[in-house]
Every structure is written in structure tokens, then in C-alpha cells.
Coordinates of C-alpha atoms in Angstrom, one line a residue:
X1 CA 122.3 107.5 11.7
X2 CA 118.6 108.7 11.3
X3 CA 118.0 112.5 12.0
X4 CA 115.1 114.1 13.8
X5 CA 114.6 117.8 13.6
X6 CA 112.9 119.8 16.4
X7 CA 111.8 123.1 16.3
X8 CA 112.2 124.4 20.3
X9 CA 109.8 127.5 20.8
X10 CA 109.8 129.4 24.2
X11 CA 113.2 128.3 25.2
X12 CA 114.6 131.6 26.6
X13 CA 112.4 131.1 29.9
X14 CA 113.7 129.5 33.1
X15 CA 112.1 126.1 32.3
X16 CA 112.2 125.9 28.9
X17 CA 116.0 126.5 29.1
X18 CA 116.9 124.9 32.0
X19 CA 115.0 121.7 31.7
X20 CA 114.0 121.1 27.7
X21 CA 116.7 122.9 26.3
X22 CA 119.7 122.6 28.4
X23 CA 119.0 119.2 30.5
X24 CA 117.1 117.6 27.8
X25 CA 117.7 118.1 24.4
X26 CA 121.3 119.1 24.3
X27 CA 122.1 116.6 26.6
X28 CA 120.6 114.1 24.1
X29 CA 122.7 115.7 21.6
X30 CA 125.9 115.8 23.5
X31 CA 125.6 112.1 24.0
X32 CA 125.5 111.4 20.6
X33 CA 121.7 110.9 20.1
X34 CA 119.2 108.3 21.1
X35 CA 120.0 104.6 20.3
X36 CA 116.5 103.2 19.1
X37 CA 115.3 99.4 19.6
X38 CA 116.7 98.5 16.2
X39 CA 120.3 100.0 17.5
X40 CA 120.2 102.9 15.0
X41 CA 121.3 105.8 16.4
X42 CA 119.0 108.7 16.3
X43 CA 120.8 112.3 15.9
X44 CA 119.2 115.0 17.3
X45 CA 118.9 118.6 15.4
X46 CA 117.4 121.6 17.3
X47 CA 116.5 124.8 15.9
X48 CA 115.6 127.4 18.4
X49 CA 112.6 129.9 17.5
X50 CA 111.6 133.4 19.3
X51 CA 110.9 136.9 18.9
X52 CA 114.4 138.4 20.1
X53 CA 116.8 137.6 17.8
X54 CA 119.9 139.0 20.0
X55 CA 118.7 136.3 22.5
X56 CA 118.2 133.7 20.0
X57 CA 121.6 134.2 18.5
X58 CA 123.5 134.1 22.0
X59 CA 121.8 131.3 23.2
X60 CA 123.0 129.6 19.9
X61 CA 126.4 130.4 20.5
X62 CA 126.7 129.6 24.0
X63 CA 125.4 126.0 23.3
X64 CA 126.7 125.5 19.9
X65 CA 123.5 125.2 18.2
X66 CA 123.7 125.4 14.7
X67 CA 120.2 126.9 13.9
X68 CA 118.3 129.4 15.4
X69 CA 115.3 131.8 13.9
X70 CA 112.7 134.8 14.7
X71 CA 110.5 133.4 11.5
X72 CA 108.4 130.7 13.6
X73 CA 106.2 130.2 9.9
X74 CA 109.4 129.5 7.8
X75 CA 110.5 126.9 10.6
X76 CA 107.2 125.4 10.5
X77 CA 107.4 125.4 6.6
X78 CA 110.6 123.4 6.6
X79 CA 110.0 119.7 5.8
X80 CA 113.4 118.8 7.3
X81 CA 111.7 119.3 10.8
X82 CA 109.5 117.0 12.3
X83 CA 108.6 118.1 15.8
X84 CA 107.4 121.3 17.4
X85 CA 108.0 121.7 20.8
X86 CA 106.4 125.0 22.7
X87 CA 107.3 126.1 26.6
X88 CA 106.1 130.0 25.9
X89 CA 103.2 131.2 27.3
X90 CA 100.1 129.4 28.1
X91 CA 98.0 132.1 26.5
X92 CA 99.8 131.5 23.0
X93 CA 100.1 127.8 23.5
X94 CA 96.7 126.2 21.7
X95 CA 97.2 128.3 19.0
X96 CA 101.1 127.7 18.0
X97 CA 100.1 124.1 18.5
X98 CA 97.3 124.4 16.0
X99 CA 99.3 126.0 13.7
X100 CA 101.9 123.2 13.9
X101 CA 99.4 120.2 13.5
X102 CA 98.1 122.4 10.3
X103 CA 102.2 122.3 9.1
X104 CA 101.9 118.4 9.7
X105 CA 104.4 118.5 12.7
X106 CA 104.3 116.2 15.5
X107 CA 103.9 118.5 18.4
X108 CA 105.1 118.3 22.3
X109 CA 104.2 120.8 25.1
X110 CA 104.6 122.4 28.5
X111 CA 101.7 122.6 30.7
X112 CA 98.7 123.6 31.0
X113 CA 98.0 123.4 27.0
X114 CA 95.3 126.4 27.5
X115 CA 93.4 128.3 29.9
X116 CA 90.2 127.4 28.8
X117 CA 88.7 123.9 28.7
X118 CA 86.8 123.8 25.6
X119 CA 89.8 125.0 23.5
X120 CA 92.0 122.3 25.3
X121 CA 89.4 119.7 24.3
X122 CA 89.4 121.0 20.7
X123 CA 93.1 120.9 20.4
X124 CA 93.4 117.1 21.6
X125 CA 90.5 116.2 19.3
X126 CA 92.4 118.2 16.5
X127 CA 95.5 116.4 17.6
X128 CA 93.9 112.7 17.7
X129 CA 92.5 113.6 14.1
X130 CA 95.5 114.6 12.5
X131 CA 97.2 111.3 12.7
X132 CA 100.3 112.8 14.2
X133 CA 102.3 112.2 17.4
X134 CA 101.1 114.5 20.3
X135 CA 102.4 114.5 23.9
X136 CA 102.2 116.8 27.0
X137 CA 105.1 117.2 29.6
X138 CA 104.1 115.3 32.6
X139 CA 107.3 115.8 34.3
X140 CA 106.6 115.1 38.3
X141 CA 105.9 111.4 37.2
X142 CA 109.6 111.0 36.4
X143 CA 110.6 112.8 39.6
X144 CA 113.1 110.1 41.6
X145 CA 110.7 110.4 44.7
X146 CA 107.5 109.5 43.0
X147 CA 108.9 106.7 40.8
X148 CA 109.6 105.1 44.3
X149 CA 106.3 105.9 45.4
X150 CA 104.8 104.0 42.2
X151 CA 107.4 101.2 43.0
X152 CA 105.8 100.8 46.5
X153 CA 102.1 100.8 45.2
X154 CA 103.3 98.2 42.6
X155 CA 104.9 96.2 45.2
X156 CA 101.7 95.9 47.1
X157 CA 103.5 97.8 50.0
X158 CA 100.3 100.2 51.1
X159 CA 97.8 97.3 51.0
X160 CA 94.4 99.6 50.6
X161 CA 95.4 103.3 49.8
X162 CA 93.6 105.4 52.4
X163 CA 95.0 109.1 51.6
X164 CA 97.5 111.1 50.0
X165 CA 98.7 114.3 51.4
X166 CA 100.5 116.9 49.3
X167 CA 102.6 119.9 50.1
X168 CA 104.0 122.2 47.7
X169 CA 105.4 125.4 47.5
X170 CA 108.1 128.1 48.8
X171 CA 108.1 131.8 49.8
X172 CA 108.5 133.9 46.6
X173 CA 110.1 137.0 47.6
X174 CA 107.8 139.8 46.9
X175 CA 110.6 142.1 45.5
X176 CA 110.0 145.0 47.4
X177 CA 112.9 144.9 50.6
X178 CA 116.0 143.9 48.6
X179 CA 115.7 140.3 47.3
X180 CA 114.4 140.0 44.0
X181 CA 111.2 137.5 43.4
X182 CA 112.3 134.2 42.0
X183 CA 109.3 134.0 39.9
X184 CA 108.1 136.0 37.0
X185 CA 105.6 138.7 37.5
X186 CA 103.2 137.4 35.1
X187 CA 102.1 134.5 37.4
X188 CA 100.4 136.8 39.5
X189 CA 98.5 138.5 37.0
X190 CA 95.1 136.7 35.5
X191 CA 95.4 138.4 32.1
X192 CA 98.8 137.1 31.4
X193 CA 97.5 133.7 32.4
X194 CA 98.9 133.3 36.0
X195 CA 97.3 131.7 39.0
X196 CA 98.8 129.0 40.9
X197 CA 95.2 126.9 40.5
X198 CA 95.9 126.7 36.6
X199 CA 99.6 126.0 37.1
X200 CA 99.5 123.5 39.9
X201 CA 96.0 121.7 39.2
X202 CA 97.1 120.8 35.8
X203 CA 100.1 118.6 37.6
X204 CA 98.2 117.3 40.6
X205 CA 95.4 115.7 37.9
X206 CA 98.3 113.6 36.4
X207 CA 100.1 112.6 39.4
X208 CA 96.7 111.7 41.5
X209 CA 95.3 109.7 38.0
X210 CA 98.6 107.8 37.3
X211 CA 99.7 107.0 40.8
X212 CA 96.4 106.6 43.1
X213 CA 93.5 106.6 41.1
X214 CA 91.5 108.9 38.7
X215 CA 89.8 112.0 40.2
X216 CA 86.2 112.0 40.8
X217 CA 85.6 115.3 42.3
X218 CA 87.3 118.6 43.7
X219 CA 86.5 121.2 46.4
X220 CA 89.5 124.2 46.3
X221 CA 89.5 126.9 47.8
X222 CA 92.2 129.7 46.1
X223 CA 93.7 132.6 47.8
X224 CA 95.6 135.8 47.0
X225 CA 97.7 136.2 50.1
X226 CA 100.2 138.8 48.8
X227 CA 98.4 141.4 46.9
X228 CA 101.4 143.9 45.9
X229 CA 104.5 142.8 44.1
X230 CA 107.4 144.2 42.6
X231 CA 107.9 143.1 39.0
X232 CA 111.3 142.9 36.8
X233 CA 111.5 146.4 36.4
X234 CA 111.5 147.4 40.0
X235 CA 107.7 148.7 39.6
X236 CA 105.0 147.8 42.3
X237 CA 101.9 145.6 40.6
X238 CA 98.7 144.4 41.8
X239 CA 98.1 140.8 42.3
X240 CA 94.9 140.0 40.7
X241 CA 95.2 136.1 41.0
X242 CA 95.7 133.3 43.4
X243 CA 98.9 132.5 44.9
X244 CA 98.0 129.7 47.0
X245 CA 95.1 126.7 46.6
X246 CA 93.7 124.3 49.2
X247 CA 92.4 121.4 47.3
X248 CA 91.1 118.1 48.2
X249 CA 90.0 115.0 45.8
X250 CA 88.0 112.0 45.7
X251 CA 89.6 109.4 44.0
X252 CA 88.1 106.0 42.3
X253 CA 89.0 103.4 44.6
X254 CA 88.1 105.4 47.8
X255 CA 91.1 107.2 48.4
X256 CA 91.0 110.9 49.8
X257 CA 93.8 113.5 48.6
X258 CA 94.6 116.8 49.8
X259 CA 97.1 118.9 48.4
X260 CA 98.2 122.4 49.5
X261 CA 100.1 124.5 47.0
X262 CA 101.5 128.3 48.0
X263 CA 103.8 130.6 47.0
X264 CA 103.5 132.6 50.3
X265 CA 104.8 129.6 52.4
X266 CA 107.9 129.0 54.2
X267 CA 109.5 125.4 53.7
X268 CA 109.6 123.1 57.1
X269 CA 109.5 119.9 55.9
X270 CA 111.5 117.5 53.7
X271 CA 111.5 119.3 50.2
X272 CA 109.9 121.7 48.1
X273 CA 107.1 118.9 47.4
X274 CA 106.2 116.4 49.7
X275 CA 103.9 113.4 49.2
X276 CA 102.7 111.3 51.9
X277 CA 100.5 108.2 51.4
X278 CA 99.0 106.2 53.8
X279 CA 97.7 102.6 53.4
X280 CA 96.2 99.8 55.3
X281 CA 99.8 98.0 55.4
X282 CA 102.3 100.9 55.3
X283 CA 103.1 104.5 54.8
X284 CA 105.5 106.5 52.4
X285 CA 106.5 109.8 52.1
X286 CA 108.2 111.2 48.9
X287 CA 109.9 114.4 47.8
X288 CA 111.4 115.4 44.7
X289 CA 114.1 112.7 45.2
X290 CA 114.0 110.9 48.3
X291 CA 111.8 108.5 49.8
X292 CA 110.9 107.2 53.5
X293 CA 108.7 104.3 54.4
X294 CA 107.0 103.0 57.7
X295 CA 105.4 99.3 57.6
X296 CA 102.5 98.5 59.5
X297 CA 104.8 96.3 62.2
X298 CA 107.5 99.3 62.5
X299 CA 104.4 102.0 63.0
X300 CA 104.9 103.5 67.0
X301 CA 102.4 103.6 69.3
X302 CA 102.1 107.1 70.6
X303 CA 99.6 108.3 73.2
X304 CA 98.1 111.4 73.8
X305 CA 99.6 113.6 76.5
X306 CA 99.8 117.4 76.5
X307 CA 101.4 117.6 80.0
X308 CA 104.7 115.7 78.6
X309 CA 107.3 116.4 76.1
X310 CA 106.9 113.8 73.1
X311 CA 109.2 110.8 73.8
X312 CA 109.5 109.8 70.2
X313 CA 111.5 110.9 67.7
X314 CA 109.2 110.4 64.4
X315 CA 111.4 111.1 62.1
X316 CA 113.7 108.0 63.4
X317 CA 110.9 105.5 62.9
X318 CA 111.1 106.0 59.2
X319 CA 113.5 104.2 56.7
X320 CA 114.7 105.5 53.6
X321 CA 113.8 103.7 50.3
X322 CA 117.5 102.8 48.7
X323 CA 118.4 103.9 45.2
X324 CA 118.4 100.6 43.6
X325 CA 118.7 101.9 40.0
X326 CA 120.1 105.3 38.4
X327 CA 117.5 108.0 38.0
X328 CA 118.1 110.8 34.8
X329 CA 116.4 114.1 34.8
X330 CA 113.1 113.6 34.7
X331 CA 112.2 116.0 32.0
X332 CA 115.1 114.1 29.7
X333 CA 113.7 110.9 30.4
X334 CA 110.2 111.9 29.0
X335 CA 111.9 113.9 25.9
X336 CA 113.5 110.5 25.2
X337 CA 110.1 108.5 25.4
X338 CA 108.5 111.2 23.0
X339 CA 111.3 110.6 20.5
X340 CA 111.2 107.0 20.8
X341 CA 107.2 107.6 20.1
X342 CA 107.9 109.6 17.1
X343 CA 111.0 107.4 15.6
X344 CA 109.4 104.0 16.4
X345 CA 106.1 104.3 17.9
X346 CA 107.2 103.6 21.1
X347 CA 104.3 103.3 23.8
X348 CA 103.2 107.0 24.7
X349 CA 100.5 107.5 27.0
X350 CA 100.8 111.4 27.5
X351 CA 98.8 113.3 24.7
X352 CA 96.8 116.1 24.4
X353 CA 93.8 114.2 26.1
X354 CA 96.1 114.2 29.4
X355 CA 96.7 117.8 29.3
X356 CA 93.1 118.7 28.5
X357 CA 92.1 116.5 31.9
X358 CA 94.7 119.0 33.5
X359 CA 92.8 122.0 32.4
X360 CA 89.6 120.4 33.1
X361 CA 90.6 120.0 36.9
X362 CA 91.9 123.6 37.0
X363 CA 88.7 124.8 35.4
X364 CA 86.9 123.0 38.1
X365 CA 89.1 124.2 41.1
X366 CA 88.4 127.6 40.2
X367 CA 84.7 127.2 39.8
X368 CA 84.8 125.0 43.2
X369 CA 86.5 128.3 44.9
X370 CA 84.1 130.6 43.1
X371 CA 80.9 128.8 44.0
X372 CA 82.5 127.3 47.3
X373 CA 81.1 123.8 46.8
X374 CA 82.1 120.4 45.5
X375 CA 82.3 119.8 42.0
X376 CA 82.3 116.3 39.8
X377 CA 84.9 115.8 37.4
X378 CA 83.0 114.5 34.4
X379 CA 84.8 112.0 31.7
X380 CA 85.8 114.2 28.7
X381 CA 85.2 113.0 25.4
X382 CA 87.5 113.1 22.6

């Protein structure tokens, strides 16, 4: 059995802990490792690293993790560990990844890889020049709902894709009237790397590029709908960055995409995120796990009449796409892809270049908002 040592940094946060540590790395470990194409088993040997020794020890004991440390330099210096993963803060990420590359580690990380495009491009160039393996989390591509959209696209179901409409978000409680906030306070402070445009346009870049056509141009309007919230210590603070974004994108091939992203919206739709894709031959609506379709031969013919109640139950005119295959946790699926990429040079399309493209779109979205105009998305050179 081959062994692969993995340094995990930033796994005390919500996403790092739930999706990357527990549901990905430990799940792979507990299933006995990963079976490679050769038939050999790949053993996963993680070490968790963070500043708080008590938290590291508590996590290690809770999940039977043999190794933990507060000394990142020592972890990077250990030749027996081969991969460095970061799910910490955005503002620290590029510097940490650069140090890991200097130490000869393959790198994998959450997005965004930076809040600055030039830093992101320089990091991608450094990763390419190093000869080491590198990757960025593109988790939404591995959601069952979006994988069903990809299946529909590949089957020719849509015909020519005309438009994509995305709705993402939910009400994040302000924390000032008895219900604590369900997102951390740094999300609403610019100096800490907060803001929904930086967070979500990085996601929408890889979703649009990979499923519907590369993004050619963007028009984005941001907003800070809620100006004051209460932090984890119960103290009010001013929110100085965007908590909502209303963005329109032109795509290669002619399709138009519009995606609303908000932490100040109450949900009345099928899921916390939904994508409606309209084509000449059919349409589909996908959430996190489910997907519904309407072919052109099954499309109802409504007539506008504001003087009578609507007689068509539009929801009943759609058919659900069945689960014809099993879908594992999306983060775990991408982790397994990256581990195969490192261990046996399996295909891998999600390098630091993809991370830089996400930062580019977020930066252009912020600039579009500031200048109140459409902006083209130029091709990046690495």
C-alpha cells in the first residue's frame, strides 16, 4: 500500500472542517484509502495544522487523527508529507501556497486564491513553473444537480442554449434579536477579505466556463443591504462590503447568464441555489441535488390574462431527472480526483489558472459596480 501524507491547514472553519476534513479526507481514510488504476491502495495520512493547540488536539482526538501541529514551517519541511491544502483565510492563502511550493509540496486549496488578480496570476505562473501538481476547489461542478445539467447538455437536450438564470442565497440573520448569525462576521468586512462578489463570482466563473460557455463580459451591481450586524462576541459592527450582487454575463456561443447572489434574501424556490437553463429544444432547472426538465413538446401555452386566476400549475408541467447513478459528496469526489492526479497523473483540469480566472471575474465585477458599466473579460496569460 502506497502512502500519501497531506498537510491540512484551516480545517477548524465551517467549510474546512465539514466538507474537507470530515466528509472528504477522513471519509477517504475510513473507507480504506483510494484504489488506484493499478489496483494498488493509496493510504491517506493527514496532519492537521493550526495556530490553536487546544483546537488541534481536540480535533485530533475526536477523529482519531494521529498527527497535529501548530508549527507550519516544520510541517512543510517534512519530506514525508507531499500535499499542502489550505482552507484558511483568503488574505493569507497566496502567501501560504507560495511557501508550500517553495517547500516542494503539491498544493490544493479553497477559492478564492487571492483578493488581488496580479497576485493570483503570479501564483498560477509559479505553480506552473514549479513542475508540482496544483489545484483549486471547484465544488459546485460536482453537485448532483449540476452534474445532471451537464448530462442534459451533453445529450443535446437543450438544443442551442439561450440563457442561464441563477438564484443563490438565503437570509443570514443579523444577530441582534435572539437568532445568531449563521455566517462569520469577517464575511461582511472588506479588510478581512469579505464580500459576496469576491466569494461568489469566483464560483460562477467556473460554473459558467465549464457548463455553458466561457465568460466574455460582465455587468455587476453590488449592494450592502444590511449595514450593521452583531459579531461572534455579541458586539455590533459596521458592514463595509457587499452582501448582495446582481450580475449579468455574456458567454461564448451567445448565451446570456444572469445570477443573483444575496445573503439578504428569503428563499421561495426549490433550493438555496437554482439554475434555470433555457434552450431552443428544452429547459431545465437544477438545485443542489435535483433537476427538472421541460421539453419543447411538453411546454404549456399560457395566455396572458390578468383578469382571471392562473389555471396552469406550472410546477406540474416539469419532469424530474431520475437518479440514474449514485452521487458521492462533491468535495470528496474532487479530492479523489486530485489525489489520483498526484499519485498516478490522472486528468486534472482545475489548476491555479482556474483560480486566477475566478479572481479576475470577481475583480471585474467589483470594478463594473464602481464604474457602473459593462466590462470585457480578457484572456489571461500564464
